[in-house]
């Protein structure tokens, strides 16, 4: 998943971004002020926005209002100082999805971030299932027909993204934009390798591939009817 972090405290931003990347495998873009944050949000697709209230150039309230006025429904997690709690009610009414008071525990932030992403994709439970394929987003484990499959971090991230979009064609560019931060261009020639390895691990000796490649269009997670039954 891809997260936009809008936070002007550099050290805090580094800690949050590091936790999101290392613990959850998220791609994270960081904006140090509200104006940069709006520019990134308007030009890229995110699964979650983590937004500080006290920002230079354009504060968190202004960012939130701009997002919702533009019909951007990306889940927004607000970071706020404890003495700003009174304003939280109005922020939630304005379209914020959740908030955390500073100082906060990084583990709680990760948990709330995952819940908001699942909710934003219409998935209430942390376990994703497509046919006989099962992915636990909490433990980051993969099982097919009851057998655990060991994946690399990148293979897992590709699979989890496809699991949220079964039978939907996902372009190579979309995968790149959600797997990496905005400096993803140098990764563009490795997606095919990761998808090929993922397909091999998922299928074993099956004749019918679980991931379909549509030349010039992208990839599609396609579990056979026999597996669905």
mmCIF file with all atom_site columns, C-alpha atoms in Angstrom:
data_model
loop_
_atom_site.group_PDB
_atom_site.id
_atom_site.type_symbol
_atom_site.label_atom_id
_atom_site.label_alt_id
_atom_site.label_comp_id
_atom_site.label_asym_id
_atom_site.label_entity_id
_atom_site.label_seq_id
_atom_site.pdbx_PDB_ins_code
_atom_site.Cartn_x
_atom_site.Cartn_y
_atom_site.Cartn_z
_atom_site.occupancy
_atom_site.B_iso_or_equiv
_atom_site.pdbx_formal_charge
_atom_site.auth_seq_id
_atom_site.auth_comp_id
_atom_site.auth_asym_id
_atom_site.auth_atom_id
_atom_site.pdbx_PDB_model_num
ATOM 1   C CA . UNK A 1 1   ? 0.000   0.000   0.000   1.00 0.00 ? 1   UNK A CA 1
ATOM 2   C CA . UNK A 1 2   ? 1.083   3.587   -0.602  1.00 0.00 ? 2   UNK A CA 1
ATOM 3   C CA . UNK A 1 3   ? 0.888   6.255   2.100   1.00 0.00 ? 3   UNK A CA 1
ATOM 4   C CA . UNK A 1 4   ? 1.269   10.032  1.965   1.00 0.00 ? 4   UNK A CA 1
ATOM 5   C CA . UNK A 1 5   ? 2.717   11.449  5.188   1.00 0.00 ? 5   UNK A CA 1
ATOM 6   C CA . UNK A 1 6   ? 2.263   15.210  5.615   1.00 0.00 ? 6   UNK A CA 1
ATOM 7   C CA . UNK A 1 7   ? 4.313   16.221  8.654   1.00 0.00 ? 7   UNK A CA 1
ATOM 8   C CA . UNK A 1 8   ? 6.731   19.127  9.180   1.00 0.00 ? 8   UNK A CA 1
ATOM 9   C CA . UNK A 1 9   ? 8.653   17.626  12.134  1.00 0.00 ? 9   UNK A CA 1
ATOM 10  C CA . UNK A 1 10  ? 11.474  15.903  10.280  1.00 0.00 ? 10  UNK A CA 1
ATOM 11  C CA . UNK A 1 11  ? 12.514  13.480  13.006  1.00 0.00 ? 11  UNK A CA 1
ATOM 12  C CA . UNK A 1 12  ? 8.944   12.379  13.684  1.00 0.00 ? 12  UNK A CA 1
ATOM 13  C CA . UNK A 1 13  ? 8.316   12.008  9.954   1.00 0.00 ? 13  UNK A CA 1
ATOM 14  C CA . UNK A 1 14  ? 11.430  9.852   9.580   1.00 0.00 ? 14  UNK A CA 1
ATOM 15  C CA . UNK A 1 15  ? 10.351  7.589   12.455  1.00 0.00 ? 15  UNK A CA 1
ATOM 16  C CA . UNK A 1 16  ? 6.815   7.193   11.137  1.00 0.00 ? 16  UNK A CA 1
ATOM 17  C CA . UNK A 1 17  ? 7.952   6.579   7.561   1.00 0.00 ? 17  UNK A CA 1
ATOM 18  C CA . UNK A 1 18  ? 10.534  4.032   8.725   1.00 0.00 ? 18  UNK A CA 1
ATOM 19  C CA . UNK A 1 19  ? 7.916   2.168   10.781  1.00 0.00 ? 19  UNK A CA 1
ATOM 20  C CA . UNK A 1 20  ? 5.459   2.101   7.882   1.00 0.00 ? 20  UNK A CA 1
ATOM 21  C CA . UNK A 1 21  ? 8.096   0.819   5.482   1.00 0.00 ? 21  UNK A CA 1
ATOM 22  C CA . UNK A 1 22  ? 9.793   -1.748  7.702   1.00 0.00 ? 22  UNK A CA 1
ATOM 23  C CA . UNK A 1 23  ? 6.869   -3.126  9.714   1.00 0.00 ? 23  UNK A CA 1
ATOM 24  C CA . UNK A 1 24  ? 4.196   -3.087  7.036   1.00 0.00 ? 24  UNK A CA 1
ATOM 25  C CA . UNK A 1 25  ? 6.053   -2.851  3.726   1.00 0.00 ? 25  UNK A CA 1
ATOM 26  C CA . UNK A 1 26  ? 4.243   0.340   2.763   1.00 0.00 ? 26  UNK A CA 1
ATOM 27  C CA . UNK A 1 27  ? 5.609   2.780   0.213   1.00 0.00 ? 27  UNK A CA 1
ATOM 28  C CA . UNK A 1 28  ? 5.730   6.232   1.830   1.00 0.00 ? 28  UNK A CA 1
ATOM 29  C CA . UNK A 1 29  ? 5.919   9.693   0.284   1.00 0.00 ? 29  UNK A CA 1
ATOM 30  C CA . UNK A 1 30  ? 6.729   12.533  2.701   1.00 0.00 ? 30  UNK A CA 1
ATOM 31  C CA . UNK A 1 31  ? 5.580   16.135  2.373   1.00 0.00 ? 31  UNK A CA 1
ATOM 32  C CA . UNK A 1 32  ? 7.039   18.667  4.809   1.00 0.00 ? 32  UNK A CA 1
ATOM 33  C CA . UNK A 1 33  ? 4.267   21.247  4.392   1.00 0.00 ? 33  UNK A CA 1
ATOM 34  C CA . UNK A 1 34  ? 0.624   21.397  3.393   1.00 0.00 ? 34  UNK A CA 1
ATOM 35  C CA . UNK A 1 35  ? 1.237   22.883  -0.046  1.00 0.00 ? 35  UNK A CA 1
ATOM 36  C CA . UNK A 1 36  ? 3.541   20.031  -1.086  1.00 0.00 ? 36  UNK A CA 1
ATOM 37  C CA . UNK A 1 37  ? 1.091   17.583  0.447   1.00 0.00 ? 37  UNK A CA 1
ATOM 38  C CA . UNK A 1 38  ? -1.785  18.863  -1.666  1.00 0.00 ? 38  UNK A CA 1
ATOM 39  C CA . UNK A 1 39  ? 0.353   18.729  -4.823  1.00 0.00 ? 39  UNK A CA 1
ATOM 40  C CA . UNK A 1 40  ? 1.280   15.085  -4.187  1.00 0.00 ? 40  UNK A CA 1
ATOM 41  C CA . UNK A 1 41  ? -2.290  14.125  -3.272  1.00 0.00 ? 41  UNK A CA 1
ATOM 42  C CA . UNK A 1 42  ? -3.680  15.735  -6.412  1.00 0.00 ? 42  UNK A CA 1
ATOM 43  C CA . UNK A 1 43  ? -1.188  14.050  -8.735  1.00 0.00 ? 43  UNK A CA 1
ATOM 44  C CA . UNK A 1 44  ? -0.760  10.597  -7.218  1.00 0.00 ? 44  UNK A CA 1
ATOM 45  C CA . UNK A 1 45  ? -2.992  7.837   -5.893  1.00 0.00 ? 45  UNK A CA 1
ATOM 46  C CA . UNK A 1 46  ? -2.700  6.913   -2.213  1.00 0.00 ? 46  UNK A CA 1
ATOM 47  C CA . UNK A 1 47  ? -4.282  4.296   0.025   1.00 0.00 ? 47  UNK A CA 1
ATOM 48  C CA . UNK A 1 48  ? -3.943  6.461   3.141   1.00 0.00 ? 48  UNK A CA 1
ATOM 49  C CA . UNK A 1 49  ? -2.975  10.019  4.079   1.00 0.00 ? 49  UNK A CA 1
ATOM 50  C CA . UNK A 1 50  ? -1.441  10.711  7.500   1.00 0.00 ? 50  UNK A CA 1
ATOM 51  C CA . UNK A 1 51  ? -1.918  14.422  8.150   1.00 0.00 ? 51  UNK A CA 1
ATOM 52  C CA . UNK A 1 52  ? -0.504  16.679  10.864  1.00 0.00 ? 52  UNK A CA 1
ATOM 53  C CA . UNK A 1 53  ? -2.634  19.660  11.829  1.00 0.00 ? 53  UNK A CA 1
ATOM 54  C CA . UNK A 1 54  ? 0.080   22.246  12.460  1.00 0.00 ? 54  UNK A CA 1
ATOM 55  C CA . UNK A 1 55  ? 1.768   22.666  9.087   1.00 0.00 ? 55  UNK A CA 1
ATOM 56  C CA . UNK A 1 56  ? 3.517   25.564  7.306   1.00 0.00 ? 56  UNK A CA 1
ATOM 57  C CA . UNK A 1 57  ? 2.109   27.148  4.136   1.00 0.00 ? 57  UNK A CA 1
ATOM 58  C CA . UNK A 1 58  ? -1.227  25.302  4.403   1.00 0.00 ? 58  UNK A CA 1
ATOM 59  C CA . UNK A 1 59  ? -2.396  23.801  7.697   1.00 0.00 ? 59  UNK A CA 1
ATOM 60  C CA . UNK A 1 60  ? -3.975  20.387  8.139   1.00 0.00 ? 60  UNK A CA 1
ATOM 61  C CA . UNK A 1 61  ? -7.510  21.770  8.191   1.00 0.00 ? 61  UNK A CA 1
ATOM 62  C CA . UNK A 1 62  ? -6.914  23.497  4.865   1.00 0.00 ? 62  UNK A CA 1
ATOM 63  C CA . UNK A 1 63  ? -5.432  20.333  3.364   1.00 0.00 ? 63  UNK A CA 1
ATOM 64  C CA . UNK A 1 64  ? -8.396  18.247  4.526   1.00 0.00 ? 64  UNK A CA 1
ATOM 65  C CA . UNK A 1 65  ? -10.937 20.715  3.163   1.00 0.00 ? 65  UNK A CA 1
ATOM 66  C CA . UNK A 1 66  ? -9.146  20.850  -0.209  1.00 0.00 ? 66  UNK A CA 1
ATOM 67  C CA . UNK A 1 67  ? -9.075  17.057  -0.437  1.00 0.00 ? 67  UNK A CA 1
ATOM 68  C CA . UNK A 1 68  ? -12.742 16.589  0.336   1.00 0.00 ? 68  UNK A CA 1
ATOM 69  C CA . UNK A 1 69  ? -13.806 19.509  -1.874  1.00 0.00 ? 69  UNK A CA 1
ATOM 70  C CA . UNK A 1 70  ? -12.016 17.749  -4.742  1.00 0.00 ? 70  UNK A CA 1
ATOM 71  C CA . UNK A 1 71  ? -14.013 14.553  -3.951  1.00 0.00 ? 71  UNK A CA 1
ATOM 72  C CA . UNK A 1 72  ? -10.856 12.768  -2.824  1.00 0.00 ? 72  UNK A CA 1
ATOM 73  C CA . UNK A 1 73  ? -12.113 9.991   -0.530  1.00 0.00 ? 73  UNK A CA 1
ATOM 74  C CA . UNK A 1 74  ? -8.685  8.673   0.505   1.00 0.00 ? 74  UNK A CA 1
ATOM 75  C CA . UNK A 1 75  ? -8.786  7.763   4.231   1.00 0.00 ? 75  UNK A CA 1
ATOM 76  C CA . UNK A 1 76  ? -7.162  10.479  6.379   1.00 0.00 ? 76  UNK A CA 1
ATOM 77  C CA . UNK A 1 77  ? -5.549  9.869   9.770   1.00 0.00 ? 77  UNK A CA 1
ATOM 78  C CA . UNK A 1 78  ? -5.000  13.112  11.689  1.00 0.00 ? 78  UNK A CA 1
ATOM 79  C CA . UNK A 1 79  ? -2.001  13.683  13.984  1.00 0.00 ? 79  UNK A CA 1
ATOM 80  C CA . UNK A 1 80  ? -2.796  16.256  16.650  1.00 0.00 ? 80  UNK A CA 1
ATOM 81  C CA . UNK A 1 81  ? -1.448  17.703  19.901  1.00 0.00 ? 81  UNK A CA 1
ATOM 82  C CA . UNK A 1 82  ? -3.484  16.832  22.991  1.00 0.00 ? 82  UNK A CA 1
ATOM 83  C CA . UNK A 1 83  ? -4.701  20.410  23.463  1.00 0.00 ? 83  UNK A CA 1
ATOM 84  C CA . UNK A 1 84  ? -6.319  20.331  20.010  1.00 0.00 ? 84  UNK A CA 1
ATOM 85  C CA . UNK A 1 85  ? -8.804  17.565  20.830  1.00 0.00 ? 85  UNK A CA 1
ATOM 86  C CA . UNK A 1 86  ? -11.722 20.005  20.874  1.00 0.00 ? 86  UNK A CA 1
ATOM 87  C CA . UNK A 1 87  ? -11.212 20.660  17.177  1.00 0.00 ? 87  UNK A CA 1
ATOM 88  C CA . UNK A 1 88  ? -11.236 16.937  16.380  1.00 0.00 ? 88  UNK A CA 1
ATOM 89  C CA . UNK A 1 89  ? -15.038 16.800  16.337  1.00 0.00 ? 89  UNK A CA 1
ATOM 90  C CA . UNK A 1 90  ? -15.167 19.413  13.594  1.00 0.00 ? 90  UNK A CA 1
ATOM 91  C CA . UNK A 1 91  ? -12.349 17.639  11.716  1.00 0.00 ? 91  UNK A CA 1
ATOM 92  C CA . UNK A 1 92  ? -14.204 14.330  11.789  1.00 0.00 ? 92  UNK A CA 1
ATOM 93  C CA . UNK A 1 93  ? -17.306 16.109  10.559  1.00 0.00 ? 93  UNK A CA 1
ATOM 94  C CA . UNK A 1 94  ? -15.190 17.673  7.798   1.00 0.00 ? 94  UNK A CA 1
ATOM 95  C CA . UNK A 1 95  ? -14.092 14.270  6.527   1.00 0.00 ? 95  UNK A CA 1
ATOM 96  C CA . UNK A 1 96  ? -11.209 13.002  8.687   1.00 0.00 ? 96  UNK A CA 1
ATOM 97  C CA . UNK A 1 97  ? -11.458 9.271   9.345   1.00 0.00 ? 97  UNK A CA 1
ATOM 98  C CA . UNK A 1 98  ? -9.477  8.928   12.580  1.00 0.00 ? 98  UNK A CA 1
ATOM 99  C CA . UNK A 1 99  ? -6.952  10.734  14.752  1.00 0.00 ? 99  UNK A CA 1
ATOM 100 C CA . UNK A 1 100 ? -4.023  10.152  17.100  1.00 0.00 ? 100 UNK A CA 1
ATOM 101 C CA . UNK A 1 101 ? -2.882  12.514  19.825  1.00 0.00 ? 101 UNK A CA 1
ATOM 102 C CA . UNK A 1 102 ? 0.831   13.277  20.113  1.00 0.00 ? 102 UNK A CA 1
ATOM 103 C CA . UNK A 1 103 ? 2.886   11.687  21.531  1.00 0.00 ? 103 UNK A CA 1
ATOM 104 C CA . UNK A 1 104 ? 1.627   8.364   20.188  1.00 0.00 ? 104 UNK A CA 1
ATOM 105 C CA . UNK A 1 105 ? 2.831   4.785   20.025  1.00 0.00 ? 105 UNK A CA 1
ATOM 106 C CA . UNK A 1 106 ? 4.077   3.732   16.589  1.00 0.00 ? 106 UNK A CA 1
ATOM 107 C CA . UNK A 1 107 ? 2.437   0.333   17.020  1.00 0.00 ? 107 UNK A CA 1
ATOM 108 C CA . UNK A 1 108 ? -0.939  1.985   17.490  1.00 0.00 ? 108 UNK A CA 1
ATOM 109 C CA . UNK A 1 109 ? -0.359  4.174   14.443  1.00 0.00 ? 109 UNK A CA 1
ATOM 110 C CA . UNK A 1 110 ? 0.428   1.096   12.325  1.00 0.00 ? 110 UNK A CA 1
ATOM 111 C CA . UNK A 1 111 ? -2.673  -0.704  13.565  1.00 0.00 ? 111 UNK A CA 1
ATOM 112 C CA . UNK A 1 112 ? -4.943  2.268   12.858  1.00 0.00 ? 112 UNK A CA 1
ATOM 113 C CA . UNK A 1 113 ? -3.353  2.787   9.452   1.00 0.00 ? 113 UNK A CA 1
ATOM 114 C CA . UNK A 1 114 ? -4.059  -0.823  8.448   1.00 0.00 ? 114 UNK A CA 1
ATOM 115 C CA . UNK A 1 115 ? -7.661  -0.601  9.650   1.00 0.00 ? 115 UNK A CA 1
ATOM 116 C CA . UNK A 1 116 ? -8.274  2.583   7.655   1.00 0.00 ? 116 UNK A CA 1
ATOM 117 C CA . UNK A 1 117 ? -6.751  1.087   4.516   1.00 0.00 ? 117 UNK A CA 1
ATOM 118 C CA . UNK A 1 118 ? -8.884  -2.049  4.820   1.00 0.00 ? 118 UNK A CA 1
ATOM 119 C CA . UNK A 1 119 ? -11.980 0.033   5.494   1.00 0.00 ? 119 UNK A CA 1
ATOM 120 C CA . UNK A 1 120 ? -11.205 2.251   2.508   1.00 0.00 ? 120 UNK A CA 1
ATOM 121 C CA . UNK A 1 121 ? -11.128 -0.811  0.283   1.00 0.00 ? 121 UNK A CA 1
ATOM 122 C CA . UNK A 1 122 ? -14.310 -2.236  1.754   1.00 0.00 ? 122 UNK A CA 1
ATOM 123 C CA . UNK A 1 123 ? -12.510 -5.026  3.629   1.00 0.00 ? 123 UNK A CA 1
ATOM 124 C CA . UNK A 1 124 ? -13.475 -5.315  7.293   1.00 0.00 ? 124 UNK A CA 1
ATOM 125 C CA . UNK A 1 125 ? -11.437 -8.399  8.202   1.00 0.00 ? 125 UNK A CA 1
ATOM 126 C CA . UNK A 1 126 ? -7.605  -8.560  8.187   1.00 0.00 ? 126 UNK A CA 1
ATOM 127 C CA . UNK A 1 127 ? -7.694  -11.891 6.333   1.00 0.00 ? 127 UNK A CA 1
ATOM 128 C CA . UNK A 1 128 ? -8.139  -11.682 2.559   1.00 0.00 ? 128 UNK A CA 1
ATOM 129 C CA . UNK A 1 129 ? -9.554  -14.686 0.685   1.00 0.00 ? 129 UNK A CA 1
ATOM 130 C CA . UNK A 1 130 ? -9.865  -15.316 -3.032  1.00 0.00 ? 130 UNK A CA 1
ATOM 131 C CA . UNK A 1 131 ? -10.784 -18.870 -3.933  1.00 0.00 ? 131 UNK A CA 1
ATOM 132 C CA . UNK A 1 132 ? -8.395  -21.191 -2.113  1.00 0.00 ? 132 UNK A CA 1
ATOM 133 C CA . UNK A 1 133 ? -5.852  -18.404 -1.573  1.00 0.00 ? 133 UNK A CA 1
ATOM 134 C CA . UNK A 1 134 ? -5.683  -16.792 1.875   1.00 0.00 ? 134 UNK A CA 1
ATOM 135 C CA . UNK A 1 135 ? -3.585  -13.830 3.002   1.00 0.00 ? 135 UNK A CA 1
ATOM 136 C CA . UNK A 1 136 ? -3.308  -12.605 6.598   1.00 0.00 ? 136 UNK A CA 1
ATOM 137 C CA . UNK A 1 137 ? -2.479  -8.899  6.439   1.00 0.00 ? 137 UNK A CA 1
ATOM 138 C CA . UNK A 1 138 ? -1.638  -8.870  10.155  1.00 0.00 ? 138 UNK A CA 1
ATOM 139 C CA . UNK A 1 139 ? 0.874   -11.722 10.068  1.00 0.00 ? 139 UNK A CA 1
ATOM 140 C CA . UNK A 1 140 ? 1.745   -11.189 6.395   1.00 0.00 ? 140 UNK A CA 1
ATOM 141 C CA . UNK A 1 141 ? 1.401   -14.902 5.707   1.00 0.00 ? 141 UNK A CA 1
ATOM 142 C CA . UNK A 1 142 ? 0.060   -16.640 2.611   1.00 0.00 ? 142 UNK A CA 1
ATOM 143 C CA . UNK A 1 143 ? -1.697  -20.013 2.396   1.00 0.00 ? 143 UNK A CA 1
ATOM 144 C CA . UNK A 1 144 ? -3.124  -21.886 -0.557  1.00 0.00 ? 144 UNK A CA 1
ATOM 145 C CA . UNK A 1 145 ? -5.096  -25.091 -0.067  1.00 0.00 ? 145 UNK A CA 1
ATOM 146 C CA . UNK A 1 146 ? -3.926  -25.043 3.535   1.00 0.00 ? 146 UNK A CA 1
ATOM 147 C CA . UNK A 1 147 ? -0.227  -24.962 2.632   1.00 0.00 ? 147 UNK A CA 1
ATOM 148 C CA . UNK A 1 148 ? 1.882   -21.975 3.650   1.00 0.00 ? 148 UNK A CA 1
ATOM 149 C CA . UNK A 1 149 ? 3.745   -20.239 0.835   1.00 0.00 ? 149 UNK A CA 1
ATOM 150 C CA . UNK A 1 150 ? 6.915   -18.290 1.587   1.00 0.00 ? 150 UNK A CA 1
ATOM 151 C CA . UNK A 1 151 ? 7.199   -15.037 -0.359  1.00 0.00 ? 151 UNK A CA 1
ATOM 152 C CA . UNK A 1 152 ? 9.759   -12.272 -0.496  1.00 0.00 ? 152 UNK A CA 1
ATOM 153 C CA . UNK A 1 153 ? 8.609   -8.878  0.876   1.00 0.00 ? 153 UNK A CA 1
ATOM 154 C CA . UNK A 1 154 ? 8.055   -7.512  -2.629  1.00 0.00 ? 154 UNK A CA 1
ATOM 155 C CA . UNK A 1 155 ? 6.190   -10.623 -3.791  1.00 0.00 ? 155 UNK A CA 1
ATOM 156 C CA . UNK A 1 156 ? 3.950   -10.359 -0.728  1.00 0.00 ? 156 UNK A CA 1
ATOM 157 C CA . UNK A 1 157 ? 3.193   -6.697  -1.388  1.00 0.00 ? 157 UNK A CA 1
ATOM 158 C CA . UNK A 1 158 ? 2.279   -7.436  -5.011  1.00 0.00 ? 158 UNK A CA 1
ATOM 159 C CA . UNK A 1 159 ? -0.010  -10.270 -3.952  1.00 0.00 ? 159 UNK A CA 1
ATOM 160 C CA . UNK A 1 160 ? -1.729  -8.253  -1.220  1.00 0.00 ? 160 UNK A CA 1
ATOM 161 C CA . UNK A 1 161 ? -2.390  -5.444  -3.693  1.00 0.00 ? 161 UNK A CA 1
ATOM 162 C CA . UNK A 1 162 ? -3.846  -7.881  -6.232  1.00 0.00 ? 162 UNK A CA 1
ATOM 163 C CA . UNK A 1 163 ? -5.921  -9.591  -3.514  1.00 0.00 ? 163 UNK A CA 1
ATOM 164 C CA . UNK A 1 164 ? -7.721  -6.301  -2.922  1.00 0.00 ? 164 UNK A CA 1
ATOM 165 C CA . UNK A 1 165 ? -8.623  -6.289  -6.642  1.00 0.00 ? 165 UNK A CA 1
ATOM 166 C CA . UNK A 1 166 ? -9.466  -9.872  -7.675  1.00 0.00 ? 166 UNK A CA 1
ATOM 167 C CA . UNK A 1 167 ? -10.165 -10.241 -11.409 1.00 0.00 ? 167 UNK A CA 1
ATOM 168 C CA . UNK A 1 168 ? -9.393  -6.541  -11.965 1.00 0.00 ? 168 UNK A CA 1
ATOM 169 C CA . UNK A 1 169 ? -6.614  -5.658  -14.427 1.00 0.00 ? 169 UNK A CA 1
ATOM 170 C CA . UNK A 1 170 ? -3.837  -3.834  -12.573 1.00 0.00 ? 170 UNK A CA 1
ATOM 171 C CA . UNK A 1 171 ? -1.326  -2.034  -14.764 1.00 0.00 ? 171 UNK A CA 1
ATOM 172 C CA . UNK A 1 172 ? 2.422   -2.243  -14.251 1.00 0.00 ? 172 UNK A CA 1
ATOM 173 C CA . UNK A 1 173 ? 2.503   1.482   -13.539 1.00 0.00 ? 173 UNK A CA 1
ATOM 174 C CA . UNK A 1 174 ? -0.189  1.150   -10.859 1.00 0.00 ? 174 UNK A CA 1
ATOM 175 C CA . UNK A 1 175 ? 1.810   -1.597  -9.158  1.00 0.00 ? 175 UNK A CA 1
ATOM 176 C CA . UNK A 1 176 ? 4.950   0.505   -9.254  1.00 0.00 ? 176 UNK A CA 1
ATOM 177 C CA . UNK A 1 177 ? 3.199   3.548   -7.830  1.00 0.00 ? 177 UNK A CA 1
ATOM 178 C CA . UNK A 1 178 ? 1.800   1.559   -4.903  1.00 0.00 ? 178 UNK A CA 1
ATOM 179 C CA . UNK A 1 179 ? 4.892   -0.528  -4.194  1.00 0.00 ? 179 UNK A CA 1
ATOM 180 C CA . UNK A 1 180 ? 7.458   2.272   -4.214  1.00 0.00 ? 180 UNK A CA 1
ATOM 181 C CA . UNK A 1 181 ? 7.704   5.941   -3.346  1.00 0.00 ? 181 UNK A CA 1
ATOM 182 C CA . UNK A 1 182 ? 7.759   8.660   -6.023  1.00 0.00 ? 182 UNK A CA 1
ATOM 183 C CA . UNK A 1 183 ? 11.339  7.765   -7.013  1.00 0.00 ? 183 UNK A CA 1
ATOM 184 C CA . UNK A 1 184 ? 10.162  4.423   -8.394  1.00 0.00 ? 184 UNK A CA 1
ATOM 185 C CA . UNK A 1 185 ? 11.452  4.741   -11.953 1.00 0.00 ? 185 UNK A CA 1
ATOM 186 C CA . UNK A 1 186 ? 14.608  2.705   -11.310 1.00 0.00 ? 186 UNK A CA 1
ATOM 187 C CA . UNK A 1 187 ? 12.452  -0.224  -10.145 1.00 0.00 ? 187 UNK A CA 1
ATOM 188 C CA . UNK A 1 188 ? 10.423  -0.408  -13.356 1.00 0.00 ? 188 UNK A CA 1
ATOM 189 C CA . UNK A 1 189 ? 12.341  -3.280  -14.953 1.00 0.00 ? 189 UNK A CA 1
ATOM 190 C CA . UNK A 1 190 ? 11.952  -5.706  -12.030 1.00 0.00 ? 190 UNK A CA 1
ATOM 191 C CA . UNK A 1 191 ? 8.162   -5.983  -11.746 1.00 0.00 ? 191 UNK A CA 1
ATOM 192 C CA . UNK A 1 192 ? 8.004   -8.715  -14.379 1.00 0.00 ? 192 UNK A CA 1
ATOM 193 C CA . UNK A 1 193 ? 10.564  -10.774 -12.465 1.00 0.00 ? 193 UNK A CA 1
ATOM 194 C CA . UNK A 1 194 ? 8.698   -10.454 -9.169  1.00 0.00 ? 194 UNK A CA 1
ATOM 195 C CA . UNK A 1 195 ? 5.347   -11.327 -10.752 1.00 0.00 ? 195 UNK A CA 1
ATOM 196 C CA . UNK A 1 196 ? 6.889   -14.333 -12.491 1.00 0.00 ? 196 UNK A CA 1
ATOM 197 C CA . UNK A 1 197 ? 8.372   -15.607 -9.225  1.00 0.00 ? 197 UNK A CA 1
ATOM 198 C CA . UNK A 1 198 ? 5.111   -14.979 -7.372  1.00 0.00 ? 198 UNK A CA 1
ATOM 199 C CA . UNK A 1 199 ? 3.128   -16.861 -10.013 1.00 0.00 ? 199 UNK A CA 1
ATOM 200 C CA . UNK A 1 200 ? 5.500   -19.819 -9.832  1.00 0.00 ? 200 UNK A CA 1
ATOM 201 C CA . UNK A 1 201 ? 5.227   -20.046 -6.049  1.00 0.00 ? 201 UNK A CA 1
ATOM 202 C CA . UNK A 1 202 ? 1.443   -19.737 -6.015  1.00 0.00 ? 202 UNK A CA 1
ATOM 203 C CA . UNK A 1 203 ? 0.769   -22.225 -8.804  1.00 0.00 ? 203 UNK A CA 1
ATOM 204 C CA . UNK A 1 204 ? 3.212   -25.007 -7.982  1.00 0.00 ? 204 UNK A CA 1
ATOM 205 C CA . UNK A 1 205 ? 2.458   -27.591 -10.636 1.00 0.00 ? 205 UNK A CA 1
ATOM 206 C CA . UNK A 1 206 ? -0.952  -26.216 -11.632 1.00 0.00 ? 206 UNK A CA 1
ATOM 207 C CA . UNK A 1 207 ? -1.615  -25.838 -15.336 1.00 0.00 ? 207 UNK A CA 1
ATOM 208 C CA . UNK A 1 208 ? -3.923  -22.855 -14.831 1.00 0.00 ? 208 UNK A CA 1
ATOM 209 C CA . UNK A 1 209 ? -2.071  -19.744 -13.695 1.00 0.00 ? 209 UNK A CA 1
ATOM 210 C CA . UNK A 1 210 ? -3.420  -17.748 -10.755 1.00 0.00 ? 210 UNK A CA 1
ATOM 211 C CA . UNK A 1 211 ? -1.991  -14.476 -12.163 1.00 0.00 ? 211 UNK A CA 1
ATOM 212 C CA . UNK A 1 212 ? -2.841  -13.642 -15.737 1.00 0.00 ? 212 UNK A CA 1
ATOM 213 C CA . UNK A 1 213 ? -0.557  -11.373 -17.774 1.00 0.00 ? 213 UNK A CA 1
ATOM 214 C CA . UNK A 1 214 ? -2.335  -9.210  -20.329 1.00 0.00 ? 214 UNK A CA 1
ATOM 215 C CA . UNK A 1 215 ? 0.318   -7.843  -22.663 1.00 0.00 ? 215 UNK A CA 1
ATOM 216 C CA . UNK A 1 216 ? 0.376   -4.058  -22.692 1.00 0.00 ? 216 UNK A CA 1
ATOM 217 C CA . UNK A 1 217 ? -2.373  -3.863  -20.046 1.00 0.00 ? 217 UNK A CA 1
ATOM 218 C CA . UNK A 1 218 ? -1.116  -5.398  -16.816 1.00 0.00 ? 218 UNK A CA 1
ATOM 219 C CA . UNK A 1 219 ? -1.860  -8.289  -14.472 1.00 0.00 ? 219 UNK A CA 1
ATOM 220 C CA . UNK A 1 220 ? -4.977  -9.888  -13.041 1.00 0.00 ? 220 UNK A CA 1
ATOM 221 C CA . UNK A 1 221 ? -5.442  -12.239 -10.102 1.00 0.00 ? 221 UNK A CA 1
ATOM 222 C CA . UNK A 1 222 ? -7.646  -14.907 -11.626 1.00 0.00 ? 222 UNK A CA 1
ATOM 223 C CA . UNK A 1 223 ? -8.514  -17.911 -9.467  1.00 0.00 ? 223 UNK A CA 1
ATOM 224 C CA . UNK A 1 224 ? -10.196 -20.728 -11.380 1.00 0.00 ? 224 UNK A CA 1
ATOM 225 C CA . UNK A 1 225 ? -13.815 -21.676 -10.756 1.00 0.00 ? 225 UNK A CA 1
ATOM 226 C CA . UNK A 1 226 ? -12.663 -24.991 -9.397  1.00 0.00 ? 226 UNK A CA 1
ATOM 227 C CA . UNK A 1 227 ? -10.670 -23.146 -6.721  1.00 0.00 ? 227 UNK A CA 1
ATOM 228 C CA . UNK A 1 228 ? -13.593 -20.822 -5.944  1.00 0.00 ? 228 UNK A CA 1
ATOM 229 C CA . UNK A 1 229 ? -15.796 -23.778 -5.239  1.00 0.00 ? 229 UNK A CA 1
#
